[in-house]
Each structure stands twice: as C-alpha cells, then as structure tokens.
Amino acid sequence: MNGFVWIDIVLFTILAATAVGLARTRQLFAAAMLSGLFSLTSACIFVLQDAVDVAFTEAAVGAGMTTVLFLGTLALTRSREKVTPPRRSIPAALIAIFTGGVLIYASTDMPPFAAADTPVQQHPLTQRFLDDSMTEIGVPNVVTSVLASYRGYDTLGETVVVFTAAIAVLMLLGRGRPATSAEPKPREALPQPIQHDQRVLRVVSKLMLPFILLFALYVQFHGDYGPGGGFQAGVIFASGLILYALVFGLDAARAAVSPAALRRMVPLGVLIYAGVGFATLLLGGAFLDYNVLDAHDPAHGQHLGILLVELGVGITVTAAMLMLFYSFAARGVGR
Amino acid sequence: MSPLEWISNLLLGAGLLCLFTGALGLYRLPDFYSRTHAASIIDTAAAALVVVGLALRSDSFATIVRLLLILLFMFFTSPTASHALAQAALQDGLRPWLAKRPRKTRARSGGAAE
Amino acid sequence: MIASHYNYWIAVVLLMIGLYVVMSHSNTIKKLIGLNVFQVAVFMLYISLGKIEGGTAPIVDAAFTVYSHPLPHVLILTAIVVGVATTALGLALVVRIHEAYGTTDEDEALIADRREAERT
Amino acid sequence: MIAHLPILQVALPLLAAPLCVLLRSARAAWWIYLLASVAAFGSALLLASSVATHGPLHYAVGNWAPPFGIAYVIDAANAFVLVLVSGIAVATAIYAPRSIAAEIDPQRVYLYYACLCLCLTGLLGIVATGDAFNVFVFLEISSLSSYALIALGKRRQALLAAFRYLVMGTLGGTFVLIGIGLAYAVTGTLNMADLAQRLPALYGNRTLTAAVGFVSVGLAIKAAVFPLHAWLPSAYAEAPSAAGVFLSATGTKVAIYAFLRFAFGIFGAGLVFGHLPMSALILIVGTAAMLAGAAIACYQDDLKRILAWSSVGQIGYIVVGLGLASQQGLSAAFLHISAHALIKGGLFATAGIVALRLGTTRIDALAGLARSAPAVFVALLLGGLGLIGVPLTAGFVSKWALVMALIEADQWAVIAAVLLSSLLALVYVGRIIEVAWFREPPLLADTAQPSTPAPMALAMWGLVGVSLVAGVYAAPLSRAATAAAAALLGTAP
C-alpha cells in the first residue's frame, strides 16, 4: 500500500460518482458536462498508470472536443430527457449485469495488476519495443515509435477513421438547414459574437491564442521526445481556433481558416500518410517501411518517416476537428 | 527540514485550505454568482498556492519553469473564465440572489448553476 | 485478489453503468453519452494491462530502467480517436433527426413514423 | 509486383477516398471509385490464383516481421472473400451513377463516392489482415462509412435507422475490442498466428473463454445474427439503392468471415467448438435466424424490407454451416456467403431500379411490373428463385451442400428447419411475384415510367447472371469454397 493507492481510490470514487450522476440526471447539459469530467478524471488515472500519451489524448479529445460537440448539439436541439420507462430499464439492467458478470468472471484469471511476470510483460514484444527501438528507430518516446512505425499501419487506419467522420458529418450537415424543417425558427448557433461588452474576454483570448497555437506546434514536433504527436497537436490546434470562433464569432473564424481550405486539408493529411507508404513501395521497400527513405542511414529514414506521417496526422486531425465544429456551429445559423 | 521545505509546506497547506473553502462554498452558497465566486477561489488562490508550493520543492529548473508557466496561464484564464460565466448568466437574465428576496429564488437559481 | 484486481473491477462497474445508459435510455444524446462512458471503461481495462510495478512512462531515459508496456497505450490512442469519430457522426445524426422529427427521443421518433405509416 | 498485392488491394481504395474529396467532382469521383474497385478486384483475382498455386502469401507492413509489426496473410479463405467483396464493389460502381443521381443531393455525390471507397477499404482490410487489433481498426472504418452511406437515404427513417445501427454497431465493435483485449491480456500479442500458437496452452482459462464470448457476440451484432439483428432490416431498407446493393452483399458476410478467422485462425476450433459448447449454440441461433427472418419477411409490405428480412434468414444458413465446424459445413457456409451475396446484391439492384421507375418500393405499387418492365421482373423472379433455392440457381448449390453437411452431422431437426424456411421463402417471393405478374396495375401507373438506365441493368444482370452461372456450372465455385474451408481448418486440400 502506498500513496498511489489512495489517489487511485479517490479518483475511482469520483469516476463512479460521475458515472452514476450522469446516468441519473435528466438534464442533458449536466450529463454532457459530467461526461467531460468523467473523461478528465479517467485521464488522471491513465497518468497514474504511466500512459501519458493516452492521458493527453483523452483529456484533449474526450474532455475537450467531445464536450464541445455535445454542447453544439445541445445548442441545436435544446432538449430535456424523459423518464425511462421500466420496460426499457429492466432488460437493459439485466444485459449490463450479465456483461459485467462475464467480465468479472474473466478477470479472476487475469494476471495480477502491475505484476512483472504477466504474459504482456513477458512477451518478446516488450523487449523489442523497449530495448531495441532505440537502435532501430532512435526515438525516446516508445509510444511514438510503436504508433508511427511498428504499428504505423494501424495509425494510418486511425487517420482514415477521422477522415471518414469528417466527410460523413460534412455529408450530413454540410450545407445549412434544409428547406423542409420540422422546426421553423432557427435556433441560436453556439458561437454568436457576444454582443455586450466583452473586452476582457477578447483581450485575454487574443493574448492566449498565439501560445495555444505555439503549444500545439510544440506537441506536434516534440512527440518524439515527450508525450504528444499528431493527434494531440491537431486537437489542440483546432481547440485554439474554436476558442477564436467562440469569442469573435463563427464568421471571423471562417475568414481566418476557410471551410474550403479545411475541405482540402482533411484529405491532404491522409494523402501525405498514404503517400509515404507508396513512396516506400516505389523505393523498393514494403509499405510504410521507412528504412528505405534514407539509403545510407535507416534510423534517419525512420525519423523522416515518423515526422512525415505525424505531419499528415496533425493536418487531418486539425482540419477534421475544426470542420466538425464548423458543421455543427453553422447548422443553427440557417444560411 | 530545510526552511524552503517549511515554506513549501506552508503554501501547500494554505492552498489546501483554499481548496476546501472553495469546495464548501460551491456546495453551500445560495446562488449562481456566489458559487462562481467560490469556484474562482479554487481557480486562483488555491491553484496558485499549490503551484508555488510545488515549485519550491522541485529540484529541476525545467520543472520550475513549467510550473511557473502554468501559473501564468492560470493567472490569465481563470478570472476570465469566471468573468465570462458570470456575464453569460447575467445576459441570460439570471438575477443575483439578495437576502431580501424570498427563498424560492434560491432554489431556482441553485438548479441553474448545476 | 482484491488488491491485485480492483483496477479491473472498477473498470467493469463503469462499463456496466455505460452499457446500462446506452440500452435503457431512449434519448439519442444520452445514448451517445453512455456509449462514451462504456468506451472509456474499456480503455481503462486495456491501460491497466500495460502497467508494471515501479515502472514509468515508456519514454526512454537514462534515469529509468523499468517502463510500462507501450503497446496498450498505442492501441487505446487509436481507440480514443475511433470513439470521438463515432460520437461526432452520432451527434450529426442526432441533429438531423431533431430537424426531421422535432425530437431527440428515439421512441417518439419511432411513434411518429408509425403514425405516418398508418395515415398512408 | 505480386509480392505487394496484398497491401495494394487495400491501399488503393484507401488512396482513392481522399482523392475523391480533393477533386470535388461527382464524375471524377465515380471514375476514381470505379478504378479503385477494378484495381482491387484485379489484385484479388491475381492473389487468389497465386494462392491457389503457390500457397499462402505473407506480407509484413513496414517490413517489421510479425509479431512486431502488422502482417497481412492471404490464404484460400480470405482470397475467396476478397474476390467476392471487390467484385461486388465493381458491380456497385457500374450500378451507382444513375441511382445516386436520382437519390443524392448533387453537391454531396463526390463525398458519397469517397464513403463508398472507404467502406470498401474497411471491408478489404478486415479480410486481408493477420493482426487481431487491425481487424478492429478496419471494422470501424467500414462501420463509420456504412452509417454515413445509410443515413443519406431519401426518407427521414434512414436517419433513425443509421443512428440505431451506429449505436448497435459501436457496441458490437467495442465488444470485439474487449475480446481482443482479454486475449491480449493472457498472451501479450496481437498477431493472429502468434496468438494461435500461444492459446492452446490456455484452454480452460476463464479470461480466454470470456474473450471468445465477447468476440463472438460483437461480430454477431455486426453480422446481424438473429437475436442481434435489430439494426439490419431498416438500415438496408432505408439506405440509398447503391449503398443497399453494396452493403447487403458484403457487410454481414465480412463480419461472418471475421468470426471464422477468429474462431479457426486465432482461438482454434479445438477451443471454440471442442472445449466450449459453441457448436450447439450456433446451430440453435442459426436455426432460429432462418425461421424467424423468413417468417417476418412474409409480413412486410415493402420490397426492400422483404429483402432485408430475408437477409436475416439467409444469414442463418451461413451460421448453421459454420456451426458444424466440419469441412463440408464450412464449404457450405462459404458457398452460401458467395451465393447470397450475388443473389441479394442482384435483388437489391433490382429493387433500386424499381424505386427509380416507380418512385417507391411498396409491394402494392409493383402491380403490373411484369408488363411494364419485363426485364426487371425476370431478374426479380430469377433472384427470388435463388433465394428459395430452386435447382439451377446458386442458392440451390449452397443449400444442397448445407443439407449434405447436415446429413453427415446427423442434424435432422436443422434439415427440417432448412426446408421449412425454404417454404417460407417461397411464400415471400411468391407474394412479390404474384403482385408483379398477376395483379392489374392501378390506372395511374400508366403514366410514363422512366426506362431502366443501361448501366443499372448491366449491373443487375451481372449479379443475377453470375449467380445463375454459378448455379448451373457449380464446379469452380465449389472448388474455391472447399479450398477456403480447408485453409481455415488447416488441412491442405
């Protein structure tokens, strides 16, 4: 028993309370905020379990981006939830209990938490990733090595998932409201330029914005040495611009970064990533084999490859997140 | 214990006290505006004290710089966030609770603050 | 058993809460919130697999020798991004459903469809 | 060049999707989708022939030898499914332009083709990969794009159908993720071959048992196996016709293939069918599916809904075949996967043409179709006969193989259910034919119908025609299915 156990207990208590709270409340706004809190607390747990990259992403994506999207939707729908009838809740409870029961049953044969002799720690993968990656790839952040090189193909898939979501939302919400709408009066969009005296907000946002964008760039390019990488950087970059849109209005944001530019950037990032794959094919290697990018120094090739694919990820994620925000925000304006 | 650690402990203790006060206020105060005030104690005083207290304990220069940057960032953003929150509430027509008013206002504004 | 497995169990409890919210609520936004909780619980289950006693974050440094396993972290990074992509698409559908039916409640929308079918 | 084909046939459609979005032209997007699917089909055919002569192909992405990187492994089983999926994609590409022009807002058509490319990428990726987690990633690519493809249906019901599919599909995907995680927890690896090597030592391990359960349930949701089928009927019925053709022919089949790969290639038949009572469970579920799906199809009054419910029933046949876990049973399952993909794809293509001509697919509106559109009617009739399993159709070949496998396994009750469900198929197909052939058209319907566009007819006849050829000249398909089953079971053909 050490101090970490107590932090664990406190965090898990907060998590459980948040989960119960968001399950019980019928105010959707409160539920959305609690879900953000839930993500943030789970990010703390990830830090305790040494998953700093995951914690970073969960905080930026789960607590940040997802909450923004929920609020955008709530601003467009403004609904309150009805009481759940028992005909739905009883089977749901049975299914949930059964699933949980199976998992508890499964956990009884799972290796003890944090033990050193678990199959996961004993597998040859561990040694390869933790010991050999420094010579094979030479990037101190092993998560980045595994993410962008050993399992670079998964990450390509993941970038494609973001791309898919962006074009799917563009397809669904792309061009303003349809003429035949069940609700005739257009709702207020989320980022109206705030009418009253907002000097404080404007000044502070202007002050902060360069630093947020700079931090995003730092996260993008420092991902080899510390937690971070294209995903986190993309989300931070996008959230900086979302802040700008919230304070100065959607039109100002669209003047700064136009939707047309975003529509080119989203596929561009995927093209860069996949392009690296095809380039390595043409250079005579396997798909995404960065070693061939530099004929003399494979480790340098790996560096170059990781830099390029992270750039692709960063571009797609930034543009996709911003595009999602624009799509939701513009929906209420009714143009 | 070195004097530096004493100061650090003192600051951390004070920070904790502020945290507790803020949490208590968030729970007990009657309406949205006073609760915002309580929350901003946590954002500003408690956070600043804890960060400075930690900075005094740290042995690496890089960590101290990072902590100070966090402090600077919070110095600007936390009051702004509280300000924006309060102004939004005011714009939305939420009136501050005053002792003269009947208690039912309190219940309503309490719900809105959640 | 308790000391070595409580991490898994808490994740399982959170997972059950998320699953219950998804299955029991008819409000579409609430369903997506439940889906989020459900997925985050699964992430916790995965991340706890990589942790090693006395280990540190898998960023190689001369000061450390024991690192937690990076592979679960990589997998969950992917899964988090998949999660937000799904949520975004789901919310876009919610907005469109609200425009088409005037409600975000799945049951109400189904009833509206049934009424429409009866009329024709 | 052939060495890189395993990755190319997934990477080319993947590359096609961003190109569609960049060019922003419906016409260019169609060409890109067509070229990508033809390229995928060509590579799949080359792969299949190479696998048939030289044995399985291995490809290490990033040149990281498995289990350290992600590996692609192509054997007779997934070559079979790859050819099927990419072939259907080509047919969809031929079918799509006119149908999409009629159903989708012109501003969004290029995005729609990008989504089709992505869906194809996802499905091919699931099939080709030799890495358990990679399955999840590509599963989500294909799922997300199919939600979007379905949501663009003309009626508002499509939105609701897509949302329900999204919730169910995400639960299914996350269940698969849990299952993979549990298997990873007890082995420490994600490579399929590595997993398969380490798992036999762990039979009886409770974590592993639960892993089998979670993966099975998750993939059963994605495959719409009977009690978990709720999302399928409205999703496929409300989808735009082109998406309906593609998804109905490929989506659930690929999920079933993924289950086969997990069951035989990772967990091992010894665990899933020997140690656990999955065989009996799958037979019960499959039997229930074929009866319930066919029975409910009889009560629908919309052509697409009848077809969608019939899919729920037809999936039952495939599931029963794989539940036998024998060489015959598996080849019957593969035969039915291909037969049903062709027949149902052809029928959805027909339904799309009906929707284009009549503006609706309600069953009463079909009256007089046999006279106003004889070609469409004949395609509908031939496809319907395939669903029932009349001799000289592909449906007969696969059902015959299934019945033979069931006789070998002494499953007489299931055989009775197969026959009963075929009778039910006769009822719902008969209803369609009866209305279309014998019922007088309402007077209004004499107003000019648009004629069938030639590409749509071509795609329809392509799918129905291939299913007929496969029914008459069944040897090549049977041989391929037998080889696929043998590859899964690990017995050289």
PDB file of C-alpha atoms in Angstrom, chain D residues 12 44 50 127 157 197 213 222 242 247 256 275 311 315 317 348 391 393 420 443 463 475 480 487:
ATOM      1  CA  LEU D  12      -5.511   1.697 -53.468  1.00  0.00           C
ATOM      2  CA  ALA D  44      -7.878 -10.008 -55.584  1.00  0.00           C
ATOM      3  CA  SER D  50      -1.346 -17.058 -56.783  1.00  0.00           C
ATOM      4  CA  VAL D 127     -10.442  -9.647 -44.592  1.00  0.00           C
ATOM      5  CA  GLN D 157     -36.440   6.948 -41.426  1.00  0.00           C
ATOM      6  CA  GLN D 197       0.315 -20.623 -31.200  1.00  0.00           C
ATOM      7  CA  GLY D 213     -17.712 -14.831 -25.897  1.00  0.00           C
ATOM      8  CA  LYS D 222     -22.046  -6.781 -36.917  1.00  0.00           C
ATOM      9  CA  ALA D 242     -26.451   1.861 -54.443  1.00  0.00           C
ATOM     10  CA  LEU D 247     -23.778  -3.351 -48.067  1.00  0.00           C
ATOM     11  CA  ILE D 256     -19.050 -13.633 -40.600  1.00  0.00           C
ATOM     12  CA  HIS D 275     -13.935 -27.135 -25.376  1.00  0.00           C
ATOM     13  CA  SER D 311     -31.153 -11.473 -45.349  1.00  0.00           C
ATOM     14  CA  ILE D 315     -27.522 -15.356 -42.623  1.00  0.00           C
ATOM     15  CA  TYR D 317     -27.944 -20.721 -43.278  1.00  0.00           C
ATOM     16  CA  PHE D 348     -31.287  -5.024 -54.175  1.00  0.00           C
ATOM     17  CA  PRO D 391     -32.273 -26.076 -58.754  1.00  0.00           C
ATOM     18  CA  THR D 393     -29.530 -21.379 -59.124  1.00  0.00           C
ATOM     19  CA  LEU D 420     -39.411 -25.069 -43.656  1.00  0.00           C
ATOM     20  CA  LEU D 443     -54.783   3.200 -63.711  1.00  0.00           C
ATOM     21  CA  LEU D 463     -25.017 -10.068 -60.405  1.00  0.00           C
ATOM     22  CA  ALA D 475     -17.714 -26.792 -60.008  1.00  0.00           C
ATOM     23  CA  ALA D 480     -12.904 -22.498 -54.284  1.00  0.00           C
ATOM     24  CA  ALA D 487      -7.440 -23.327 -45.470  1.00  0.00           C
TER      25      ALA D 487
END
